């Protein structure tokens, strides 16, 4: 059953022609069968007809002109507003430009500060300054580290600590030995590594070079090593008041000592050779490959068990030196040749 | 009745000359700088919009002003017209919204009370209304269009309706707009259009009967 409200809407839809075919059929049936609905339909139709009968009024003449005039007024007003807006816009634009410049200045300042913090300290960083070791027992200079440098720099400086040593040689033929040593230095290409004072004097050679270059020199000197008496390598240890003396040192031992990657390694090697040579084993082995064997029956409990690194030949040393002449530990070696009266002394 | 059918039905009195170009083309031409296209649209719809606005606000001067405002707004907002609905319903939506807002302000529209109107209705007018309501044969609007008394009463009864009911019944019975177009113009759903129209006609009937008492 259709509700009254719905019937009214359907009756309106019926007179307006807005019903579907099914609705139209249903409402027609209701109209036929229900007198009240039929009366209602007539009332609604009367209302519709009454309103439809109202005269259709024409728009006033000159509507088009009025619209155009209104548009012109609007355009004029909007152009005035635009002019005002443009003035405001110019001011706003200037302010924005000033703000942009200020922002850029601040940004540049911040960037500059960041770059200064990152780059400038590195630019100002001073290479570890080392005094030229012209003294026989040069004091190991402290690496100069500016307080502004980051901790990383300090670590790098510590790792780059040089190796200081003094090689003491004795001979009764100072003239010829001096010539031999200088020739060896020249052949090793270390003439430019020699301090100025060394070139003038006899028996004193202060060399500043890499461990690789020193190996080259040692390879040259090995040929005449038997002309030296009691060669002793004096190594400055960590503590400046303590020295490691490696007596009867061989060129291979020196090469191995300076061949270590770190200063600590070199000092440790020097200690071991000092102990070995003191016990006489190192002297017996001389420049031969050293093999430690407990089966010999010797009391080697106090002697470190070590397998030395393979020794460099002249060619190998030269190749390595050519390839990376400045690599390895930085070595400051002072060679002191003391003249003695005769070989028997 | 479709939008196109509505345009055709009113073409005789809307512009006075046949309009062969459809609204979408005219809008497109206006957007491309053809100002005559907008003039064509204004000529096409000015009478219909004015008539509808006048039936809702009941004041010729206000109706003229509201119609003018409608077309000014149409010109201003034409770039926003996306063509989802027809230009016809879009323009009527602007017109009806402007008119209903104007009615809500209630500044210029001065309604006299229904009782006062009833009192002033003389016996001649009452007689004409009674005959109209009781005569089952009077179903042709053209037959009673010349009866001034009925027309005046119809306008007064119409103005006695509230704004939303008046708008929907004017759009339907004066402008002959379809329910679908009414829902687009008033931006309400179809069910609301039906219920408002039903209530508006019932109220109108009651108002007319009140004139006879």
CSV table of C-alpha atoms in Angstrom, one decimal, chain A residues 126-334:
chain,number,residue,atom,x,y,z
A,126,UNK,CA,101.5,21.1,10.2
A,127,UNK,CA,103.4,18.1,9.1
A,128,UNK,CA,105.1,16.7,12.1
A,129,UNK,CA,108.2,18.8,12.4
A,130,UNK,CA,111.3,16.9,13.0
A,131,UNK,CA,114.6,18.5,13.8
A,132,UNK,CA,117.4,17.4,11.6
A,133,UNK,CA,119.2,14.7,13.5
A,134,UNK,CA,122.7,16.0,13.2
A,135,UNK,CA,123.6,15.1,16.7
A,136,UNK,CA,125.0,11.6,17.3
A,137,UNK,CA,122.2,10.7,19.6
A,138,UNK,CA,119.4,12.9,18.5
A,139,UNK,CA,116.6,13.5,20.8
A,140,UNK,CA,113.4,12.2,19.2
A,141,UNK,CA,111.3,15.3,18.6
A,142,UNK,CA,107.7,15.3,19.6
A,143,UNK,CA,105.3,15.6,16.7
A,144,UNK,CA,103.8,19.0,16.6
A,145,UNK,CA,100.1,18.7,16.8
A,146,UNK,CA,98.0,21.8,17.0
A,147,UNK,CA,95.4,21.8,19.6
A,148,UNK,CA,92.7,22.5,17.0
A,149,UNK,CA,93.3,19.4,15.1
A,150,UNK,CA,90.9,16.6,15.5
A,151,UNK,CA,91.9,13.4,17.4
A,152,UNK,CA,92.2,11.5,14.1
A,153,UNK,CA,95.1,13.8,13.1
A,154,UNK,CA,96.8,13.2,16.3
A,155,UNK,CA,96.5,9.4,15.8
A,156,UNK,CA,97.9,9.8,12.3
A,157,UNK,CA,100.9,11.7,13.7
A,158,UNK,CA,101.6,9.1,16.3
A,159,UNK,CA,101.5,6.4,13.7
A,160,UNK,CA,104.1,8.3,11.6
A,161,UNK,CA,106.7,8.4,14.4
A,162,UNK,CA,110.2,8.0,12.8
A,163,UNK,CA,112.8,5.5,13.7
A,164,UNK,CA,116.1,7.0,15.1
A,165,UNK,CA,119.2,4.9,15.2
A,166,UNK,CA,123.0,5.2,15.2
A,167,UNK,CA,125.2,2.8,13.5
A,168,UNK,CA,128.7,2.7,15.1
A,169,UNK,CA,131.5,1.3,13.0
A,170,UNK,CA,135.2,1.0,13.7
A,171,UNK,CA,138.0,0.8,11.1
A,172,UNK,CA,141.7,1.5,10.8
A,173,UNK,CA,141.2,2.6,7.2
A,174,UNK,CA,139.0,5.6,7.6
A,175,UNK,CA,139.9,7.2,4.2
A,176,UNK,CA,139.0,4.1,2.1
A,177,UNK,CA,136.0,3.3,4.2
A,178,UNK,CA,134.7,6.8,3.9
A,179,UNK,CA,135.0,6.5,0.2
A,180,UNK,CA,133.2,3.1,0.3
A,181,UNK,CA,130.4,4.5,2.4
A,182,UNK,CA,129.9,7.6,0.3
A,183,UNK,CA,130.0,5.4,-2.9
A,184,UNK,CA,127.4,3.1,-1.4
A,185,UNK,CA,125.2,6.1,-0.5
A,186,UNK,CA,125.6,7.4,-4.0
A,187,UNK,CA,124.8,4.1,-5.6
A,188,UNK,CA,121.8,3.7,-3.4
A,189,UNK,CA,120.6,7.1,-4.6
A,190,UNK,CA,120.7,8.6,-1.2
A,191,UNK,CA,123.1,11.4,-1.8
A,192,UNK,CA,120.3,13.9,-1.6
A,193,UNK,CA,119.1,12.3,1.7
A,194,UNK,CA,122.4,13.0,3.3
A,195,UNK,CA,122.7,16.0,5.5
A,196,UNK,CA,125.0,18.8,4.4
A,197,UNK,CA,127.4,18.3,7.3
A,198,UNK,CA,127.8,14.7,6.4
A,199,UNK,CA,129.2,15.5,3.0
A,200,UNK,CA,131.9,17.7,4.4
A,201,UNK,CA,133.1,15.5,7.3
A,202,UNK,CA,134.6,12.0,7.4
A,203,UNK,CA,133.2,9.3,9.5
A,204,UNK,CA,129.9,10.9,10.1
A,205,UNK,CA,126.9,10.3,7.9
A,206,UNK,CA,123.4,11.5,8.8
A,207,UNK,CA,120.8,10.0,6.5
A,208,UNK,CA,117.1,10.7,6.5
A,209,UNK,CA,115.2,8.3,4.3
A,210,UNK,CA,112.6,5.6,4.1
A,211,UNK,CA,113.2,2.1,5.4
A,212,UNK,CA,113.1,0.9,1.7
A,213,UNK,CA,115.9,3.3,0.7
A,214,UNK,CA,117.9,2.3,3.7
A,215,UNK,CA,117.6,-1.3,2.7
A,216,UNK,CA,119.1,-0.3,-0.6
A,217,UNK,CA,122.0,1.3,1.1
A,218,UNK,CA,122.5,-1.7,3.3
A,219,UNK,CA,122.6,-3.9,0.3
A,220,UNK,CA,125.4,-1.8,-1.1
A,221,UNK,CA,127.3,-1.7,2.2
A,222,UNK,CA,127.0,-5.5,2.7
A,223,UNK,CA,129.8,-6.1,0.2
A,224,UNK,CA,132.3,-4.2,2.5
A,225,UNK,CA,130.7,-5.2,5.8
A,226,UNK,CA,133.7,-7.3,6.8
A,227,UNK,CA,135.9,-4.2,6.7
A,228,UNK,CA,134.0,-2.9,9.7
A,229,UNK,CA,134.9,-3.8,13.2
A,230,UNK,CA,132.3,-4.4,15.9
A,231,UNK,CA,129.4,-2.8,14.0
A,232,UNK,CA,126.8,-1.7,16.6
A,233,UNK,CA,123.4,-0.4,16.0
A,234,UNK,CA,122.1,1.9,18.8
A,235,UNK,CA,118.4,2.4,18.6
A,236,UNK,CA,116.5,5.1,20.5
A,237,UNK,CA,113.7,3.3,22.3
A,238,UNK,CA,110.3,4.7,23.3
A,239,UNK,CA,111.8,6.3,26.4
A,240,UNK,CA,114.4,8.8,25.5
A,241,UNK,CA,116.8,7.8,28.3
A,242,UNK,CA,117.0,4.1,27.2
A,243,UNK,CA,118.7,2.8,24.2
A,244,UNK,CA,118.9,-0.6,22.6
A,245,UNK,CA,122.3,-1.7,21.5
A,246,UNK,CA,122.5,-4.4,18.9
A,247,UNK,CA,126.2,-5.5,18.9
A,248,UNK,CA,127.8,-7.2,15.9
A,249,UNK,CA,124.8,-6.3,13.9
A,250,UNK,CA,124.5,-7.4,10.3
A,251,UNK,CA,123.1,-5.6,7.3
A,252,UNK,CA,120.2,-8.0,7.1
A,253,UNK,CA,119.5,-7.5,10.8
A,254,UNK,CA,119.4,-3.7,10.3
A,255,UNK,CA,117.2,-4.1,7.2
A,256,UNK,CA,114.8,-6.3,9.2
A,257,UNK,CA,114.8,-3.9,12.1
A,258,UNK,CA,113.9,-0.9,9.9
A,259,UNK,CA,111.7,-3.0,7.7
A,260,UNK,CA,109.0,-3.2,10.3
A,261,UNK,CA,105.8,-1.3,9.5
A,262,UNK,CA,105.7,0.4,12.8
A,263,UNK,CA,108.2,1.9,15.2
A,264,UNK,CA,107.1,-0.5,17.9
A,265,UNK,CA,107.8,-3.4,15.6
A,266,UNK,CA,111.2,-2.1,14.8
A,267,UNK,CA,112.1,-1.6,18.4
A,268,UNK,CA,110.9,-5.1,19.3
A,269,UNK,CA,113.0,-6.6,16.4
A,270,UNK,CA,116.0,-4.6,17.6
A,271,UNK,CA,115.5,-6.0,21.2
A,272,UNK,CA,115.4,-9.5,19.8
A,273,UNK,CA,118.5,-9.1,17.8
A,274,UNK,CA,120.3,-7.5,20.7
A,275,UNK,CA,119.5,-10.5,22.8
A,276,UNK,CA,120.4,-13.0,20.0
A,277,UNK,CA,123.7,-11.3,19.2
A,278,UNK,CA,124.6,-11.0,22.9
A,279,UNK,CA,124.1,-14.7,23.3
A,280,UNK,CA,126.4,-15.3,20.3
A,281,UNK,CA,123.9,-17.0,18.1
A,282,UNK,CA,123.3,-13.9,16.0
A,283,UNK,CA,127.1,-13.6,15.5
A,284,UNK,CA,127.4,-17.2,14.5
A,285,UNK,CA,124.7,-16.9,11.9
A,286,UNK,CA,126.1,-13.7,10.6
A,287,UNK,CA,124.3,-12.7,7.4
A,288,UNK,CA,122.9,-16.1,6.9
A,289,UNK,CA,119.2,-17.0,7.2
A,290,UNK,CA,118.5,-17.7,10.8
A,291,UNK,CA,116.6,-20.8,11.8
A,292,UNK,CA,115.7,-21.3,15.4
A,293,UNK,CA,115.6,-25.0,16.3
A,294,UNK,CA,115.0,-26.2,19.8
A,295,UNK,CA,116.5,-29.6,18.9
A,296,UNK,CA,120.0,-28.1,18.9
A,297,UNK,CA,120.1,-28.6,22.6
A,298,UNK,CA,121.1,-24.9,23.3
A,299,UNK,CA,119.3,-23.1,26.0
A,300,UNK,CA,117.1,-21.0,23.9
A,301,UNK,CA,114.6,-20.4,26.6
A,302,UNK,CA,115.7,-16.8,26.9
A,303,UNK,CA,116.0,-16.3,23.2
A,304,UNK,CA,112.9,-15.3,21.3
A,305,UNK,CA,111.8,-17.9,18.7
A,306,UNK,CA,111.5,-15.9,15.6
A,307,UNK,CA,111.6,-16.5,11.9
A,308,UNK,CA,113.2,-13.6,10.2
A,309,UNK,CA,111.6,-12.1,7.2
A,310,UNK,CA,113.1,-13.0,3.8
A,311,UNK,CA,116.0,-10.6,3.0
A,312,UNK,CA,116.0,-8.4,0.1
A,313,UNK,CA,118.5,-8.8,-2.6
A,314,UNK,CA,120.0,-5.7,-4.3
A,315,UNK,CA,117.6,-6.0,-7.3
A,316,UNK,CA,114.6,-6.6,-5.1
A,317,UNK,CA,115.5,-3.7,-2.9
A,318,UNK,CA,116.1,-1.4,-5.9
A,319,UNK,CA,112.8,-2.4,-7.4
A,320,UNK,CA,110.9,-1.8,-4.2
A,321,UNK,CA,112.7,1.5,-3.7
A,322,UNK,CA,111.9,2.7,-7.2
A,323,UNK,CA,108.3,1.7,-6.9
A,324,UNK,CA,107.7,3.5,-3.6
A,325,UNK,CA,110.8,5.2,-2.4
A,326,UNK,CA,109.1,7.0,0.3
A,327,UNK,CA,107.0,4.2,1.7
A,328,UNK,CA,107.7,2.4,4.9
A,329,UNK,CA,109.0,3.7,8.2
A,330,UNK,CA,110.8,7.0,8.2
A,331,UNK,CA,114.4,6.3,9.3
A,332,UNK,CA,116.9,8.7,10.7
A,333,UNK,CA,120.2,6.9,10.7
A,334,UNK,CA,123.5,8.3,11.8
